[in-house]
Amino acid sequence: MLRALSCGVLAFPGVFSLLRKVLSRTFKQWTEADVVFVSERLVSALHGILASSAGFVIIASCKNVMTDRHWLSTAFVWFGIPYMSYDIYAMYLSHYFNHRVKGHVDYQNHSLHTVKAFLHKDFLLILHHVALLTVFLPITLFFRRDLGDFFVGCLFTTEFSTPFVCLGRILMQLRLQDSWLHVVNGVLVLLTFFTCRIALFPYMYWAYGRHADIPFHRVPFHLPLCCNLGNLCILAPQLYWFTLLCWKARRLYLRKARPKSQEPKSD
């Protein structure tokens, strides 16, 4: 698995650096903040496509949800370990250059202040990454006794919504939030996020109940407490983020539905 780990170490920072160079030369009118932000989001979208594709392959291959194996269930975890560390760094760079372009005095150079401000602003997302590195990955690699590849594949598919989320953020960064593409993409974000990050968890409980021949409502009582708590810890931030997405979609809809006569006039 060192080969998969090495590929991840080279792939994600390498693609990020390549995108920064290509975008800065192609779109000379973009600021450094635009280049770094779009590069970081494109790499996140790439990881989302790879992870969800691996997940769908694993799900389709595992007929027995507990005992069937697929090599991707561990290989992609090793490949994805560097991404989590890289992404925290890339998010910090995006935060730093975004504030620097806006003229914040404290952001002329990297400092403890800029790092602390980043940690405070994106605390939940950083905690999510750290939890995956320190809890989910060790369990997947070392403590599940080669059982449940199907459910590992299910968790990989949570990344299916990531490319749409990234595209939405890129469109907003480029001030294209009023375009039809942003509206269509917003609908896809809500559908994929709800399906693959929220409805996925009842589906996994249903799949286990079908395997064990027990009713759906009794599945939680047949699982170890750590499994239920782990699922809850993963599901909770997804519910929070989905609520934020719904509020943003509502504001966008109300703004588009507002008659022009009600819009504030510029002097």
Coordinates of C-alpha atoms in Angstrom, one line a residue:
M1 CA 0.0 0.0 0.0
L2 CA 3.0 2.3 0.1
R3 CA 2.5 2.7 -3.7
A4 CA -1.0 4.1 -3.2
L5 CA 0.2 6.4 -0.4
S6 CA 3.1 7.6 -2.5
C7 CA 0.7 8.3 -5.4
G8 CA -1.5 10.4 -3.1
V9 CA 1.5 12.3 -1.8
L10 CA 2.5 13.2 -5.3
A11 CA -0.9 13.6 -7.0
F12 CA -2.8 16.1 -4.9
P13 CA -0.1 18.8 -4.2
G14 CA 1.3 18.2 -7.7
V15 CA -2.1 18.8 -9.4
F16 CA -2.6 21.9 -7.1
S17 CA 0.7 23.4 -8.1
L18 CA 0.2 22.7 -11.8
L19 CA -3.3 24.3 -11.7
R20 CA -1.9 27.4 -10.0
K21 CA 0.6 27.8 -12.8
V22 CA -1.8 27.1 -15.6
L23 CA -4.6 29.3 -14.3
S24 CA -2.3 32.3 -13.4
R25 CA -0.9 32.2 -17.0
T26 CA -4.3 31.6 -18.7
F27 CA -6.4 34.1 -16.7
K28 CA -4.0 37.0 -16.2
Q29 CA -6.8 39.2 -14.8
W30 CA -7.4 36.9 -11.9
T31 CA -5.9 37.8 -8.5
E32 CA -3.7 35.3 -6.6
A33 CA -6.7 34.7 -4.3
D34 CA -8.8 33.6 -7.3
V35 CA -6.1 31.3 -8.7
V36 CA -5.5 29.6 -5.3
F37 CA -9.2 29.3 -4.5
V38 CA -10.1 27.8 -7.9
S39 CA -7.1 25.5 -7.9
E40 CA -8.0 24.2 -4.4
R41 CA -11.6 23.6 -5.4
L42 CA -10.7 21.8 -8.6
V43 CA -8.5 19.4 -6.7
S44 CA -11.3 18.8 -4.2
A45 CA -13.6 18.1 -7.1
L46 CA -11.1 15.7 -8.5
H47 CA -10.8 13.9 -5.2
G48 CA -14.6 13.8 -4.9
I49 CA -14.9 12.2 -8.3
L50 CA -12.3 9.6 -7.6
A51 CA -13.6 8.7 -4.1
S52 CA -17.3 8.4 -5.2
S53 CA -16.3 6.4 -8.2
A54 CA -14.4 4.0 -6.0
G55 CA -17.3 3.8 -3.7
F56 CA -19.8 2.9 -6.4
V57 CA -17.4 0.2 -7.7
I58 CA -17.1 -1.3 -4.2
I59 CA -20.9 -1.2 -3.6
A60 CA -21.6 -2.9 -6.9
S61 CA -19.0 -5.6 -6.3
C62 CA -19.9 -6.5 -2.7
K63 CA -23.0 -8.7 -2.7
N64 CA -22.5 -9.7 1.0
V65 CA -22.4 -6.4 2.9
M66 CA -20.2 -7.9 5.7
T67 CA -17.8 -10.4 4.2
D68 CA -17.2 -9.5 0.5
R69 CA -13.9 -7.8 -0.2
H70 CA -12.7 -5.3 -2.8
W71 CA -9.1 -4.0 -3.0
L72 CA -10.2 -0.4 -3.4
S73 CA -11.6 -0.3 0.1
T74 CA -8.2 -0.1 1.6
A75 CA -6.1 1.1 -1.4
F76 CA -8.1 4.2 -1.8
V77 CA -7.9 5.0 1.9
W78 CA -4.1 4.9 1.6
F79 CA -4.3 7.0 -1.5
G80 CA -6.6 9.5 0.2
I81 CA -4.6 10.0 3.4
P82 CA -2.3 12.7 1.9
Y83 CA -5.4 14.5 0.5
M84 CA -6.7 15.3 4.0
S85 CA -3.4 16.9 5.1
Y86 CA -2.9 18.7 1.8
D87 CA -6.5 20.1 1.8
I88 CA -6.0 21.7 5.2
Y89 CA -2.9 23.5 3.9
A90 CA -4.6 24.5 0.6
M91 CA -7.6 25.9 2.5
Y92 CA -5.2 27.9 4.6
L93 CA -3.5 29.3 1.5
S94 CA -6.9 30.2 0.1
H95 CA -7.9 32.0 3.3
Y96 CA -4.6 33.8 3.5
F97 CA -4.6 35.1 -0.1
N98 CA -8.2 36.1 0.0
H99 CA -7.6 38.3 3.0
R100 CA -4.3 39.6 1.6
V101 CA -6.0 40.7 -1.7
K102 CA -8.6 42.6 0.4
G103 CA -5.8 44.6 1.9
H104 CA -5.8 43.3 5.5
V105 CA -2.6 44.6 7.1
D106 CA -2.1 41.4 9.2
Y107 CA -1.9 39.3 6.0
Q108 CA 1.2 40.8 4.4
N109 CA 3.1 37.7 5.6
H110 CA 2.3 34.4 7.1
S111 CA 2.1 34.5 10.9
L112 CA 0.6 32.8 13.9
H113 CA -2.2 35.3 13.7
T114 CA -3.2 34.3 10.1
V115 CA -3.1 30.6 11.1
K116 CA -5.2 31.2 14.2
A117 CA -7.7 33.2 12.2
F118 CA -8.0 30.4 9.7
L119 CA -8.5 27.7 12.4
H120 CA -11.2 29.9 14.0
K121 CA -13.0 30.5 10.7
D122 CA -13.0 26.9 9.3
F123 CA -12.9 25.1 12.6
L124 CA -15.7 22.6 11.9
L125 CA -14.3 21.7 8.5
I126 CA -10.8 21.3 9.9
L127 CA -12.1 19.2 12.7
H128 CA -13.9 17.0 10.1
H129 CA -10.6 16.4 8.3
V130 CA -8.7 15.7 11.5
A131 CA -11.4 13.2 12.7
L132 CA -11.2 11.4 9.4
L133 CA -7.4 11.1 9.7
T134 CA -7.3 10.1 13.3
V135 CA -10.5 8.0 13.7
F136 CA -12.1 6.9 10.5
L137 CA -8.9 6.0 8.6
P138 CA -7.3 3.8 11.4
I139 CA -10.6 2.0 11.9
T140 CA -10.9 1.3 8.2
L141 CA -7.3 0.1 7.8
F142 CA -6.6 -1.7 11.1
F143 CA -9.6 -2.4 13.3
R144 CA -12.5 -3.7 11.3
R145 CA -11.1 -7.2 10.8
D146 CA -11.5 -7.1 7.0
L147 CA -15.3 -6.8 7.3
G148 CA -17.7 -4.3 5.8
D149 CA -16.0 -3.2 2.6
F150 CA -19.6 -2.5 1.3
F151 CA -20.0 0.2 4.1
V152 CA -16.6 1.7 3.4
G153 CA -17.7 2.1 -0.2
C154 CA -20.9 3.7 1.0
L155 CA -18.9 6.3 3.0
F156 CA -16.7 7.0 -0.1
T157 CA -19.9 8.0 -2.0
T158 CA -20.5 10.8 0.4
E159 CA -18.0 12.7 -1.8
F160 CA -20.3 12.5 -4.8
S161 CA -21.7 16.0 -3.9
T162 CA -18.3 17.5 -3.6
P163 CA -17.7 18.4 -7.3
F164 CA -21.1 20.3 -7.4
V165 CA -20.3 22.1 -4.1
C166 CA -16.9 23.1 -5.5
L167 CA -18.4 24.3 -8.8
G168 CA -20.9 26.5 -6.9
R169 CA -18.1 28.0 -4.8
I170 CA -16.0 28.7 -7.9
L171 CA -18.9 30.4 -9.6
M172 CA -19.5 32.6 -6.6
Q173 CA -15.8 33.4 -6.4
L174 CA -15.9 34.5 -10.0
R175 CA -19.1 36.6 -9.4
L176 CA -21.3 34.3 -11.5
Q177 CA -23.8 33.6 -8.8
D178 CA -26.6 35.0 -11.0
S179 CA -25.9 32.7 -13.9
W180 CA -28.3 29.9 -14.9
L181 CA -25.4 27.5 -14.4
H182 CA -25.2 28.5 -10.7
V183 CA -28.9 27.9 -10.3
V184 CA -28.9 24.4 -12.0
N185 CA -25.8 23.5 -10.0
G186 CA -27.4 24.6 -6.8
V187 CA -30.3 22.1 -7.4
L188 CA -27.8 19.4 -8.0
V189 CA -25.9 20.3 -4.8
L190 CA -29.0 19.9 -2.7
L191 CA -30.1 16.6 -4.4
T192 CA -26.6 15.0 -4.2
F193 CA -25.8 16.3 -0.8
F194 CA -29.1 15.0 0.7
T195 CA -28.9 11.6 -1.1
C196 CA -25.2 10.8 -0.5
R197 CA -24.6 12.5 2.8
I198 CA -27.8 12.1 4.7
A199 CA -30.1 9.5 3.2
L200 CA -27.1 7.3 2.9
F201 CA -27.1 6.5 6.6
P202 CA -30.6 5.1 6.8
Y203 CA -29.7 3.1 3.6
M204 CA -26.7 1.5 5.3
Y205 CA -28.8 0.5 8.3
W206 CA -31.4 -0.9 5.9
A207 CA -28.7 -2.9 4.0
Y208 CA -27.4 -4.3 7.3
G209 CA -30.9 -5.2 8.4
R210 CA -31.6 -7.0 5.2
H211 CA -28.3 -8.9 5.5
A212 CA -29.0 -9.9 9.2
D213 CA -32.7 -10.5 8.5
I214 CA -33.9 -8.0 11.2
P215 CA -36.4 -5.1 10.9
F216 CA -35.0 -1.7 10.1
H217 CA -36.0 -0.1 13.4
R218 CA -34.1 -2.8 15.4
V219 CA -30.8 -2.5 13.5
P220 CA -29.3 0.2 15.9
F221 CA -29.8 -2.2 18.8
H222 CA -27.9 -5.0 17.0
L223 CA -24.9 -2.9 16.3
P224 CA -22.1 -2.0 18.8
L225 CA -22.5 1.4 20.4
C226 CA -19.3 2.6 18.8
C227 CA -20.8 2.0 15.3
N228 CA -23.9 4.1 16.1
L229 CA -21.8 6.8 17.7
G230 CA -19.4 6.9 14.8
N231 CA -22.3 7.2 12.3
L232 CA -23.8 10.0 14.4
C233 CA -20.6 11.9 14.5
I234 CA -20.3 11.7 10.7
L235 CA -23.9 12.5 10.1
A236 CA -24.2 15.5 12.5
P237 CA -22.0 17.9 10.6
Q238 CA -23.6 16.8 7.3
L239 CA -27.0 17.9 8.7
Y240 CA -25.5 21.2 9.8
W241 CA -24.0 21.9 6.4
F242 CA -27.2 20.8 4.6
T243 CA -29.1 23.3 6.6
L244 CA -26.7 26.0 5.6
L245 CA -27.1 25.0 1.9
C246 CA -30.9 25.2 2.2
W247 CA -30.7 28.7 3.7
K248 CA -28.4 29.8 0.9
A249 CA -30.7 28.3 -1.7
R250 CA -33.6 30.1 -0.1
R251 CA -31.9 33.4 -0.2
L252 CA -30.9 32.9 -3.8
Y253 CA -34.5 32.0 -4.8
L254 CA -36.0 35.0 -2.9
R255 CA -33.5 37.4 -4.6
K256 CA -34.3 36.1 -8.0
A257 CA -38.1 36.2 -7.3
R258 CA -37.9 39.8 -6.1
P259 CA -39.4 42.2 -8.6
K260 CA -37.0 44.7 -10.0
S261 CA -39.1 47.5 -8.6
Q262 CA -38.4 46.3 -5.1
E263 CA -34.6 46.2 -5.6
P264 CA -32.7 49.0 -4.0
K265 CA -31.8 51.8 -6.4
S266 CA -28.2 52.9 -6.8
D267 CA -27.4 56.6 -6.5

